[in-house]
Coordinates of N, CA and C in Angstrom, one line a residue:
Chain A
D25 N -8.0 -83.9 0.0 CA -7.9 -84.8 -1.2 C -8.4 -84.0 -2.4
A26 N -7.8 -84.3 -3.6 CA -8.2 -83.6 -4.8 C -9.6 -83.9 -5.2
D27 N -10.3 -83.0 -5.8 CA -11.6 -83.2 -6.3 C -11.7 -84.0 -7.6
V28 N -10.7 -83.8 -8.5 CA -10.6 -84.4 -9.7 C -9.2 -85.1 -9.8
T29 N -9.2 -86.4 -9.9 CA -8.0 -87.2 -9.9 C -7.8 -87.9 -11.2
Q30 N -6.6 -88.0 -11.6 CA -6.2 -88.8 -12.9 C -5.2 -89.8 -12.6
T31 N -5.3 -91.0 -13.1 CA -4.3 -92.0 -13.0 C -4.1 -92.7 -14.4
P32 N -2.8 -93.0 -14.7 CA -1.6 -92.6 -14.0 C -1.3 -91.1 -14.2
R33 N -0.3 -90.6 -13.5 CA 0.1 -89.3 -13.8 C 1.2 -89.2 -14.9
N34 N 1.9 -90.3 -15.0 CA 2.9 -90.4 -16.1 C 2.8 -91.8 -16.7
R35 N 3.0 -91.9 -18.0 CA 3.0 -93.2 -18.6 C 3.8 -93.2 -19.9
I36 N 4.7 -94.2 -20.0 CA 5.5 -94.4 -21.2 C 5.1 -95.7 -21.8
T37 N 4.8 -95.7 -23.0 CA 4.3 -97.0 -23.6 C 4.9 -97.1 -25.0
K38 N 4.6 -98.2 -25.7 CA 5.2 -98.4 -27.0 C 4.0 -98.4 -28.1
T39 N 4.4 -98.1 -29.3 CA 3.5 -98.0 -30.4 C 2.7 -99.3 -30.5
G40 N 1.4 -99.2 -30.7 CA 0.5 -100.4 -30.8 C -0.1 -100.9 -29.5
K41 N 0.4 -100.4 -28.4 CA -0.2 -100.9 -27.1 C -1.5 -100.2 -26.8
R42 N -2.3 -100.9 -26.1 CA -3.6 -100.3 -25.6 C -3.4 -99.6 -24.3
I43 N -3.9 -98.4 -24.1 CA -3.7 -97.6 -22.9 C -5.0 -97.1 -22.4
M44 N -5.2 -97.1 -21.1 CA -6.4 -96.5 -20.5 C -5.9 -95.4 -19.5
L45 N -6.5 -94.3 -19.7 CA -6.3 -93.2 -18.7 C -7.6 -93.0 -17.9
E46 N -7.5 -92.9 -16.6 CA -8.7 -92.9 -15.8 C -8.9 -91.5 -15.1
C47 N -10.1 -91.1 -15.0 CA -10.5 -89.9 -14.3 C -11.6 -90.2 -13.3
S48 N -11.4 -89.7 -12.1 CA -12.4 -89.8 -11.0 C -12.7 -88.5 -10.4
Q49 N -13.9 -88.2 -10.0 CA -14.2 -86.9 -9.4 C -15.2 -87.1 -8.2
T50 N -15.0 -86.3 -7.2 CA -15.8 -86.3 -6.0 C -16.7 -85.1 -5.9
K51 N -16.8 -84.3 -7.0 CA -17.5 -83.1 -7.0 C -19.0 -83.3 -7.2
G52 N -19.4 -84.5 -7.6 CA -20.8 -84.7 -7.9 C -21.3 -84.1 -9.2
H53 N -20.4 -83.7 -10.1 CA -20.7 -83.1 -11.4 C -21.2 -84.1 -12.4
D54 N -22.2 -83.6 -13.2 CA -22.7 -84.5 -14.3 C -21.8 -84.5 -15.5
R55 N -21.2 -83.4 -15.8 CA -20.5 -83.3 -17.1 C -19.0 -83.6 -16.9
M56 N -18.4 -84.4 -17.8 CA -17.0 -84.7 -17.8 C -16.4 -84.6 -19.2
Y57 N -15.1 -84.2 -19.2 CA -14.5 -83.9 -20.5 C -13.1 -84.5 -20.5
W58 N -12.6 -84.8 -21.7 CA -11.2 -85.2 -21.9 C -10.6 -84.3 -22.9
Y59 N -9.4 -83.7 -22.6 CA -8.7 -82.8 -23.5 C -7.3 -83.4 -23.7
R60 N -6.6 -83.0 -24.8 CA -5.2 -83.2 -24.8 C -4.5 -81.8 -25.1
Q61 N -3.3 -81.6 -24.5 CA -2.6 -80.4 -24.6 C -1.3 -80.7 -25.3
D62 N -1.0 -79.9 -26.4 CA 0.2 -80.0 -27.1 C 0.8 -78.6 -27.2
P63 N 2.1 -78.5 -27.1 CA 2.8 -77.2 -27.1 C 2.4 -76.4 -28.3
G64 N 2.0 -75.2 -28.1 CA 1.6 -74.3 -29.2 C 0.2 -74.5 -29.8
L65 N -0.5 -75.5 -29.3 CA -1.8 -75.8 -29.8 C -2.9 -75.6 -28.7
G66 N -2.5 -75.4 -27.5 CA -3.5 -75.2 -26.5 C -4.2 -76.5 -26.1
L67 N -5.4 -76.5 -25.6 CA -6.2 -77.7 -25.3 C -7.2 -77.9 -26.3
R68 N -7.3 -79.2 -26.7 CA -8.3 -79.6 -27.7 C -9.1 -80.7 -27.1
L69 N -10.4 -80.6 -27.4 CA -11.4 -81.5 -26.8 C -11.4 -82.8 -27.6
I70 N -11.3 -83.9 -26.8 CA -11.4 -85.3 -27.4 C -12.8 -85.9 -27.3
Y71 N -13.3 -86.0 -26.1 CA -14.7 -86.5 -25.9 C -15.3 -85.7 -24.7
Y72 N -16.6 -85.7 -24.6 CA -17.3 -85.2 -23.5 C -18.5 -86.0 -23.2
S73 N -19.0 -85.9 -22.0 CA -20.1 -86.7 -21.5 C -21.0 -85.8 -20.6
F74 N -22.3 -85.8 -20.9 CA -23.2 -85.0 -20.0 C -23.8 -85.8 -18.9
D75 N -23.9 -87.1 -19.1 CA -24.3 -88.0 -18.1 C -23.9 -89.4 -18.5
V76 N -24.2 -90.4 -17.7 CA -23.7 -91.8 -17.9 C -24.1 -92.3 -19.3
K77 N -25.2 -91.9 -19.8 CA -25.7 -92.4 -21.1 C -25.5 -91.5 -22.2
D78 N -24.7 -90.4 -22.0 CA -24.5 -89.4 -23.1 C -23.0 -89.2 -23.3
I79 N -22.5 -89.7 -24.5 CA -21.1 -89.5 -24.9 C -21.1 -88.8 -26.2
N80 N -20.2 -87.8 -26.3 CA -20.1 -87.0 -27.5 C -18.7 -86.9 -28.0
K81 N -18.5 -86.9 -29.3 CA -17.1 -86.7 -29.8 C -16.8 -85.2 -29.8
G82 N -15.5 -84.9 -29.5 CA -15.0 -83.6 -29.6 C -14.3 -83.4 -31.0
E83 N -13.4 -82.4 -31.0 CA -12.8 -82.1 -32.3 C -11.7 -83.0 -32.8
I84 N -11.2 -83.8 -31.9 CA -10.1 -84.7 -32.2 C -10.3 -86.1 -31.7
S85 N -11.4 -86.8 -31.9 CA -11.7 -88.1 -31.3 C -11.1 -89.3 -32.0
D86 N -10.6 -89.1 -33.2 CA -10.1 -90.3 -34.0 C -8.9 -90.9 -33.2
G87 N -9.0 -92.2 -33.0 CA -7.9 -92.9 -32.3 C -8.1 -93.1 -30.9
Y88 N -9.2 -92.5 -30.4 CA -9.6 -92.5 -29.0 C -11.0 -93.1 -28.8
S89 N -11.2 -93.7 -27.6 CA -12.6 -94.1 -27.2 C -12.7 -93.7 -25.7
V90 N -13.9 -93.7 -25.2 CA -14.2 -93.4 -23.8 C -15.2 -94.3 -23.2
S91 N -15.3 -94.3 -21.9 CA -16.3 -95.0 -21.2 C -16.7 -94.2 -20.0
R92 N -18.0 -94.1 -19.8 CA -18.5 -93.4 -18.6 C -19.1 -94.5 -17.7
Q93 N -18.2 -95.0 -16.8 CA -18.7 -96.1 -16.0 C -19.7 -95.8 -14.9
A94 N -19.6 -94.5 -14.5 CA -20.5 -94.0 -13.4 C -20.4 -92.5 -13.5
Q95 N -21.3 -91.9 -12.7 CA -21.2 -90.4 -12.7 C -19.8 -89.9 -12.4
A96 N -19.1 -90.6 -11.5 CA -17.8 -90.1 -11.0 C -16.6 -90.5 -11.8
K97 N -16.8 -91.4 -12.8 CA -15.7 -92.0 -13.5 C -15.8 -91.9 -15.0
F98 N -14.7 -91.4 -15.7 CA -14.7 -91.2 -17.1 C -13.4 -91.6 -17.6
S99 N -13.3 -92.7 -18.4 CA -12.0 -93.2 -18.8 C -11.8 -93.0 -20.3
L100 N -10.5 -92.7 -20.6 CA -10.1 -92.5 -22.0 C -9.2 -93.6 -22.4
S101 N -9.5 -94.2 -23.6 CA -8.6 -95.3 -24.1 C -8.0 -95.0 -25.4
L102 N -6.8 -95.4 -25.6 CA -6.1 -95.4 -26.9 C -6.0 -96.9 -27.2
E103 N -6.7 -97.3 -28.3 CA -6.8 -98.7 -28.6 C -5.4 -99.3 -29.1
S104 N -4.8 -98.4 -29.9 CA -3.5 -98.8 -30.5 C -2.7 -97.5 -30.5
A105 N -1.9 -97.3 -29.5 CA -1.2 -96.0 -29.4 C -0.2 -95.8 -30.5
I106 N -0.1 -94.5 -30.9 CA 0.9 -94.1 -31.9 C 1.7 -92.9 -31.4
P107 N 2.9 -92.7 -31.9 CA 3.7 -91.6 -31.3 C 3.1 -90.2 -31.3
N108 N 2.3 -89.9 -32.3 CA 1.7 -88.5 -32.3 C 0.5 -88.4 -31.3
Q109 N 0.3 -89.4 -30.5 CA -0.6 -89.3 -29.3 C 0.2 -88.9 -28.1
T110 N 1.5 -88.7 -28.2 CA 2.3 -88.2 -27.1 C 1.8 -86.8 -26.8
A111 N 1.3 -86.6 -25.5 CA 0.8 -85.4 -25.1 C 0.5 -85.4 -23.6
L112 N 0.0 -84.2 -23.2 CA -0.5 -84.1 -21.8 C -2.0 -84.2 -21.9
Y113 N -2.6 -85.1 -21.1 CA -4.1 -85.3 -21.2 C -4.7 -84.8 -19.9
F114 N -5.8 -84.0 -20.1 CA -6.5 -83.5 -18.9 C -8.0 -84.0 -18.9
C115 N -8.4 -84.3 -17.7 CA -9.8 -84.5 -17.5 C -10.4 -83.3 -16.8
A116 N -11.7 -83.0 -17.1 CA -12.3 -81.8 -16.5 C -13.8 -82.2 -16.2
T117 N -14.3 -81.5 -15.2 CA -15.7 -81.7 -14.8 C -16.4 -80.4 -14.7
M118 N -17.8 -80.5 -14.8 CA -18.6 -79.2 -14.7 C -19.9 -79.6 -14.1
P119 N -20.6 -78.7 -13.3 CA -21.9 -79.1 -12.8 C -22.9 -79.4 -13.8
G120 N -23.0 -78.5 -14.9 CA -24.0 -78.7 -15.9 C -25.4 -78.2 -15.5
T121 N -25.3 -77.1 -14.7 CA -26.6 -76.5 -14.3 C -27.2 -75.7 -15.5
G122 N -26.4 -75.3 -16.5 CA -26.9 -74.5 -17.5 C -27.0 -73.0 -17.1
T123 N -26.4 -72.7 -16.0 CA -26.4 -71.3 -15.6 C -25.0 -70.7 -15.7
T124 N -25.0 -69.4 -15.3 CA -23.7 -68.7 -15.4 C -22.7 -69.2 -14.3
T125 N -23.2 -70.0 -13.4 CA -22.3 -70.5 -12.4 C -21.4 -71.6 -12.9
D126 N -21.8 -72.2 -14.0 CA -21.0 -73.3 -14.6 C -19.5 -73.0 -14.8
T127 N -18.7 -73.8 -14.3 CA -17.2 -73.6 -14.5 C -16.6 -75.0 -14.7
Q128 N -15.6 -75.2 -15.5 CA -14.9 -76.4 -15.6 C -13.8 -76.5 -14.6
Y129 N -13.7 -77.7 -14.0 CA -12.6 -77.9 -13.0 C -11.7 -79.0 -13.6
F130 N -10.4 -78.8 -13.5 CA -9.5 -79.7 -14.2 C -8.7 -80.6 -13.2
G131 N -8.4 -81.8 -13.7 CA -7.5 -82.6 -13.0 C -6.1 -82.2 -13.2
P132 N -5.1 -82.9 -12.6 CA -3.7 -82.5 -12.6 C -3.0 -82.9 -13.9
G133 N -3.7 -83.8 -14.7 CA -3.1 -84.2 -16.0 C -2.3 -85.5 -16.0
T134 N -2.3 -86.2 -17.1 CA -1.5 -87.4 -17.3 C -0.6 -87.1 -18.5
R135 N 0.7 -87.3 -18.2 CA 1.7 -87.1 -19.3 C 1.9 -88.5 -20.0
L136 N 1.5 -88.6 -21.2 CA 1.7 -89.9 -21.9 C 2.7 -89.7 -23.0
T137 N 3.7 -90.7 -23.0 CA 4.7 -90.7 -24.1 C 4.6 -92.1 -24.8
V138 N 4.4 -92.0 -26.1 CA 4.3 -93.2 -26.9 C 5.6 -93.3 -27.8
L139 N 6.4 -94.4 -27.5 CA 7.6 -94.5 -28.2 C 7.5 -95.3 -29.5
Chain B
A30 N -19.4 -70.8 -35.4 CA -18.5 -71.5 -34.5 C -17.7 -70.5 -33.7
Q31 N -17.3 -70.9 -32.5 CA -16.6 -70.0 -31.6 C -15.1 -70.3 -31.7
S32 N -14.3 -69.3 -31.6 CA -12.8 -69.5 -31.6 C -12.2 -68.3 -30.8
V33 N -11.0 -68.5 -30.3 CA -10.2 -67.5 -29.7 C -8.8 -67.4 -30.2
T34 N -8.3 -66.2 -30.3 CA -6.9 -65.9 -30.7 C -6.2 -65.2 -29.6
Q35 N -5.1 -65.8 -29.2 CA -4.2 -65.2 -28.2 C -2.9 -64.7 -28.9
L36 N -2.7 -63.4 -28.9 CA -1.6 -62.8 -29.6 C -0.4 -62.9 -28.7
G37 N 0.7 -63.6 -29.2 CA 1.9 -63.7 -28.5 C 2.0 -65.0 -27.7
S38 N 2.8 -65.9 -28.2 CA 2.9 -67.2 -27.4 C 3.8 -67.0 -26.2
H39 N 4.6 -66.0 -26.1 CA 5.4 -65.7 -24.9 C 5.3 -64.2 -24.7
V40 N 5.2 -63.8 -23.4 CA 5.2 -62.4 -23.0 C 6.2 -62.3 -21.8
S41 N 7.1 -61.4 -21.9 CA 8.1 -61.2 -20.9 C 7.9 -59.9 -20.2
V42 N 7.9 -59.8 -18.9 CA 7.8 -58.6 -18.2 C 8.8 -58.6 -17.0
S43 N 9.1 -57.5 -16.5 CA 9.9 -57.4 -15.2 C 8.9 -57.4 -14.0
E44 N 9.5 -57.9 -12.9 CA 8.7 -57.8 -11.7 C 8.3 -56.4 -11.4
G45 N 7.0 -56.2 -11.1 CA 6.4 -54.9 -10.8 C 5.8 -54.2 -12.0
A46 N 6.1 -54.7 -13.2 CA 5.6 -54.1 -14.4 C 4.1 -54.6 -14.7
L47 N 3.5 -53.8 -15.6 CA 2.1 -54.2 -16.0 C 2.1 -55.5 -16.8
V48 N 1.1 -56.3 -16.5 CA 0.9 -57.5 -17.3 C -0.3 -57.3 -18.2
L49 N -0.1 -57.5 -19.5 CA -1.2 -57.5 -20.5 C -1.1 -58.7 -21.4
L50 N -2.1 -59.5 -21.3 CA -2.2 -60.7 -22.2 C -3.4 -60.6 -23.0
R51 N -3.3 -60.7 -24.4 CA -4.3 -60.4 -25.3 C -5.1 -61.6 -25.7
C52 N -6.4 -61.4 -25.8 CA -7.3 -62.4 -26.3 C -8.4 -61.8 -27.1
N53 N -8.6 -62.3 -28.3 CA -9.7 -61.9 -29.2 C -10.6 -63.1 -29.5
Y54 N -11.8 -62.9 -29.6 CA -12.7 -64.0 -29.8 C -13.6 -63.8 -31.0
S55 N -14.1 -64.9 -31.5 CA -15.1 -64.9 -32.6 C -16.3 -65.8 -32.1
S56 N -17.4 -65.2 -32.2 CA -18.6 -65.9 -31.8 C -19.8 -65.3 -32.5
S57 N -20.7 -66.1 -32.9 CA -21.9 -65.7 -33.6 C -23.0 -65.4 -32.6
V58 N -22.8 -65.8 -31.4 CA -23.8 -65.5 -30.4 C -23.1 -65.0 -29.2
P59 N -23.9 -64.3 -28.3 CA -23.2 -63.8 -27.1 C -22.4 -64.8 -26.3
P60 N -21.1 -64.6 -26.1 CA -20.2 -65.6 -25.5 C -20.1 -65.5 -24.0
Y61 N -19.7 -66.6 -23.4 CA -19.1 -66.6 -22.1 C -17.6 -66.7 -22.4
L62 N -16.8 -65.9 -21.6 CA -15.3 -65.9 -21.8 C -14.6 -66.2 -20.5
F63 N -13.5 -66.9 -20.6 CA -12.8 -67.3 -19.4 C -11.3 -67.1 -19.6
W64 N -10.6 -66.9 -18.5 CA -9.1 -67.0 -18.5 C -8.8 -68.1 -17.4
Y65 N -7.9 -69.0 -17.9 CA -7.4 -70.1 -17.0 C -5.9 -69.9 -16.9
V66 N -5.3 -70.3 -15.8 CA -3.9 -70.3 -15.6 C -3.4 -71.7 -15.3
Q67 N -2.2 -72.0 -15.9 CA -1.6 -73.3 -15.7 C -0.2 -73.1 -15.1
Y68 N 0.0 -73.4 -13.9 CA 1.4 -73.4 -13.3 C 2.1 -74.6 -13.7
P69 N 3.4 -74.6 -13.6 CA 4.2 -75.7 -14.1 C 3.8 -77.0 -13.4
N70 N 3.6 -78.0 -14.2 CA 3.3 -79.4 -13.7 C 2.0 -79.5 -13.0
Q71 N 1.1 -78.6 -13.3 CA -0.3 -78.6 -12.7 C -1.4 -78.5 -13.7
G72 N -2.6 -78.7 -13.3 CA -3.7 -78.6 -14.2 C -4.1 -77.1 -14.3
L73 N -5.2 -76.9 -15.0 CA -5.7 -75.5 -15.2 C -6.6 -75.0 -14.1
Q74 N -6.4 -73.8 -13.7 CA -7.2 -73.2 -12.7 C -7.9 -71.9 -13.2
L75 N -9.1 -71.8 -12.9 CA -9.9 -70.6 -13.3 C -9.4 -69.4 -12.7
L76 N -9.1 -68.4 -13.5 CA -8.7 -67.0 -13.0 C -9.9 -66.1 -12.9
L77 N -10.7 -66.1 -13.9 CA -11.9 -65.3 -14.0 C -12.8 -65.6 -15.1
K78 N -14.0 -65.2 -15.1 CA -14.9 -65.4 -16.2 C -15.9 -64.3 -16.4
Y79 N -16.3 -64.1 -17.6 CA -17.3 -63.1 -18.0 C -18.5 -63.9 -18.5
T80 N -19.7 -63.6 -17.9 CA -20.9 -64.3 -18.4 C -21.9 -63.2 -18.8
T81 N -22.4 -62.5 -17.9 CA -23.3 -61.3 -18.2 C -23.0 -60.2 -17.2
G82 N -23.6 -59.1 -17.4 CA -23.5 -58.0 -16.4 C -22.2 -57.2 -16.6
A83 N -21.6 -56.8 -15.6 CA -20.4 -55.9 -15.6 C -19.3 -56.4 -16.5
T84 N -18.8 -55.5 -17.4 CA -17.9 -56.0 -18.4 C -16.4 -56.0 -17.8
L85 N -16.2 -55.4 -16.7 CA -14.9 -55.5 -16.1 C -15.0 -56.6 -15.0
V86 N -14.2 -57.6 -15.2 CA -14.3 -58.8 -14.3 C -13.0 -58.9 -13.5
K87 N -13.2 -59.0 -12.2 CA -12.0 -59.2 -11.3 C -11.9 -60.7 -11.0
G88 N -10.6 -61.1 -11.0 CA -10.4 -62.5 -10.7 C -9.4 -62.7 -9.5
I89 N -8.8 -63.9 -9.4 CA -7.9 -64.2 -8.3 C -6.6 -63.6 -8.6
N90 N -5.8 -63.4 -7.5 CA -4.4 -63.0 -7.6 C -4.2 -61.6 -8.3
G91 N -5.2 -60.8 -8.2 CA -5.1 -59.4 -8.7 C -5.3 -59.2 -10.2
F92 N -5.7 -60.3 -10.9 CA -5.9 -60.2 -12.3 C -7.3 -59.7 -12.6
E93 N -7.5 -59.0 -13.7 CA -8.8 -58.6 -14.2 C -8.8 -58.6 -15.7
A94 N -10.0 -58.6 -16.2 CA -10.2 -58.6 -17.7 C -11.4 -57.8 -18.0
E95 N -11.4 -57.2 -19.2 CA -12.5 -56.4 -19.6 C -13.1 -56.9 -20.9
F96 N -14.4 -57.2 -20.9 CA -15.1 -57.6 -22.1 C -15.5 -56.4 -23.0
K97 N -14.9 -56.4 -24.2 CA -15.2 -55.3 -25.1 C -15.9 -55.9 -26.4
K98 N -17.2 -55.7 -26.4 CA -17.9 -56.3 -27.5 C -17.5 -55.7 -28.9
S99 N -17.3 -54.4 -28.9 CA -17.0 -53.7 -30.1 C -15.7 -54.1 -30.7
E100 N -14.8 -54.5 -29.8 CA -13.4 -55.0 -30.2 C -13.3 -56.5 -30.2
T101 N -14.3 -57.2 -29.9 CA -14.3 -58.7 -29.7 C -13.1 -59.1 -28.9
S102 N -12.8 -58.4 -27.8 CA -11.6 -58.7 -27.0 C -12.0 -59.0 -25.6
F103 N -11.0 -59.7 -24.9 CA -11.2 -60.0 -23.5 C -9.7 -60.1 -23.0
H104 N -9.0 -59.0 -22.9 CA -7.6 -58.9 -22.5 C -7.5 -59.1 -21.0
L105 N -6.4 -59.7 -20.6 CA -6.2 -60.0 -19.2 C -5.1 -59.0 -18.7
T106 N -5.3 -58.4 -17.6 CA -4.3 -57.4 -17.1 C -4.0 -57.6 -15.6
K107 N -2.9 -57.2 -15.2 CA -2.5 -57.1 -13.8 C -1.6 -55.9 -13.6
P108 N -1.8 -55.0 -12.7 CA -1.0 -53.8 -12.6 C 0.4 -54.0 -12.3
S109 N 0.7 -55.0 -11.5 CA 2.1 -55.2 -11.1 C 2.4 -56.7 -11.0
A110 N 3.3 -57.1 -11.9 CA 3.7 -58.5 -12.0 C 4.5 -59.0 -10.8
H111 N 4.2 -60.2 -10.4 CA 5.0 -60.9 -9.3 C 5.7 -62.1 -9.9
M112 N 6.8 -62.5 -9.3 CA 7.5 -63.7 -9.8 C 6.6 -64.9 -9.9
S113 N 5.7 -65.0 -8.9 CA 4.8 -66.2 -8.8 C 3.7 -66.2 -10.0
D114 N 3.6 -65.1 -10.7 CA 2.7 -65.1 -11.9 C 3.2 -65.8 -13.1
A115 N 4.5 -66.2 -13.1 CA 5.0 -66.9 -14.2 C 4.3 -68.3 -14.4
A116 N 3.7 -68.4 -15.6 CA 2.8 -69.5 -15.8 C 2.3 -69.4 -17.3
E117 N 1.5 -70.4 -17.7 CA 0.9 -70.3 -19.0 C -0.6 -69.9 -18.8
Y118 N -1.1 -69.0 -19.6 CA -2.4 -68.5 -19.5 C -3.2 -68.8 -20.8
F119 N -4.4 -69.3 -20.5 CA -5.3 -69.7 -21.6 C -6.6 -68.9 -21.6
C120 N -7.0 -68.4 -22.7 CA -8.3 -67.7 -22.9 C -9.2 -68.8 -23.5
A121 N -10.5 -68.8 -23.1 CA -11.4 -69.8 -23.7 C -12.8 -69.1 -23.8
V122 N -13.6 -69.7 -24.8 CA -14.9 -69.1 -25.1 C -15.9 -70.3 -25.2
T123 N -17.1 -69.9 -24.8 CA -18.2 -70.9 -25.0 C -19.5 -70.1 -25.3
P124 N -20.4 -70.6 -26.1 CA -21.6 -69.8 -26.3 C -22.5 -69.9 -25.1
T125 N -23.4 -69.0 -24.9 CA -24.3 -69.0 -23.8 C -25.1 -70.4 -23.9
G126 N -25.3 -71.0 -22.8 CA -25.8 -72.4 -22.8 C -24.7 -73.3 -22.4
F127 N -23.5 -73.0 -22.6 CA -22.3 -73.6 -22.1 C -22.3 -75.1 -22.2
Q128 N -21.9 -75.6 -23.3 CA -21.7 -77.0 -23.4 C -20.3 -77.4 -23.4
K129 N -19.4 -76.7 -24.1 CA -18.0 -77.0 -24.2 C -17.2 -75.8 -24.4
L130 N -16.0 -75.8 -23.9 CA -15.1 -74.7 -24.1 C -14.2 -74.9 -25.3
V131 N -13.9 -73.7 -25.9 CA -12.9 -73.7 -27.0 C -11.7 -72.8 -26.5
F132 N -10.5 -73.4 -26.5 CA -9.4 -72.7 -25.9 C -8.5 -72.1 -26.9
G133 N -7.8 -71.0 -26.5 CA -6.8 -70.4 -27.4 C -5.5 -71.3 -27.2
T134 N -4.5 -70.9 -27.9 CA -3.2 -71.6 -27.9 C -2.3 -71.4 -26.7
G135 N -2.7 -70.4 -25.9 CA -2.0 -70.1 -24.7 C -0.9 -69.1 -24.9
T136 N -0.6 -68.4 -23.8 CA 0.5 -67.4 -23.7 C 1.3 -67.7 -22.4
R137 N 2.6 -67.9 -22.6 CA 3.5 -68.2 -21.5 C 4.0 -66.8 -21.0
L138 N 3.7 -66.5 -19.7 CA 4.2 -65.3 -19.1 C 5.5 -65.6 -18.4
L139 N 6.5 -64.8 -18.7 CA 7.8 -64.9 -18.1 C 8.0 -63.6 -17.3
V140 N 8.4 -63.8 -16.0 CA 8.6 -62.6 -15.1 C 10.1 -62.6 -14.7
S141 N 10.8 -61.6 -14.9 CA 12.2 -61.5 -14.6 C 12.4 -60.5 -13.4
P142 N 13.4 -60.8 -12.5 CA 13.6 -59.9 -11.4 C 14.0 -58.5 -11.7

């Protein structure tokens, strides 16, 4: 079984709809991240969380919100989806030891299309 | 603030040829540097990383990268390309202390027979 899972894998929705993307991990990592990937722009950080009580905005958080329901679960919400939020969304986790062994592990991605 | 620049959005090589993907970074503090690979319809997978110590870093699938502080570079190389290397490659940087990654815009590697 995959260590970092994302649901759904694909979603098509309409402008104005509320959408939730979910991420679950079995790696026991404290830190979780949400990125979006757009062609030619690479990955950009939306939100990140260092533990259940710690949520931080990334570089492109406008129009998004997150919830860290448990150590293993980190959800991304689009309250009112718009077409320019069409992208590939990735969740990632990291141990957070603060040492050189820290590495981010990525989920398989969710392809979201907003019509 | 940290940033990375990847020169060339697409790189084409023939099977068996040298692969060179360029990455330059900007960081006001000693950086940690990473290369990730994304195969079609998959998430990102770590190829290699530089944190401290030896500046030539070996990764998976025969790739390696050299940290050159004087050139602020961390170029990715592989002596002989294989068809299975066709993917998108991302360079990323984080300051020591490692809170979040900053990614480059990616380079798509195309390998022809």
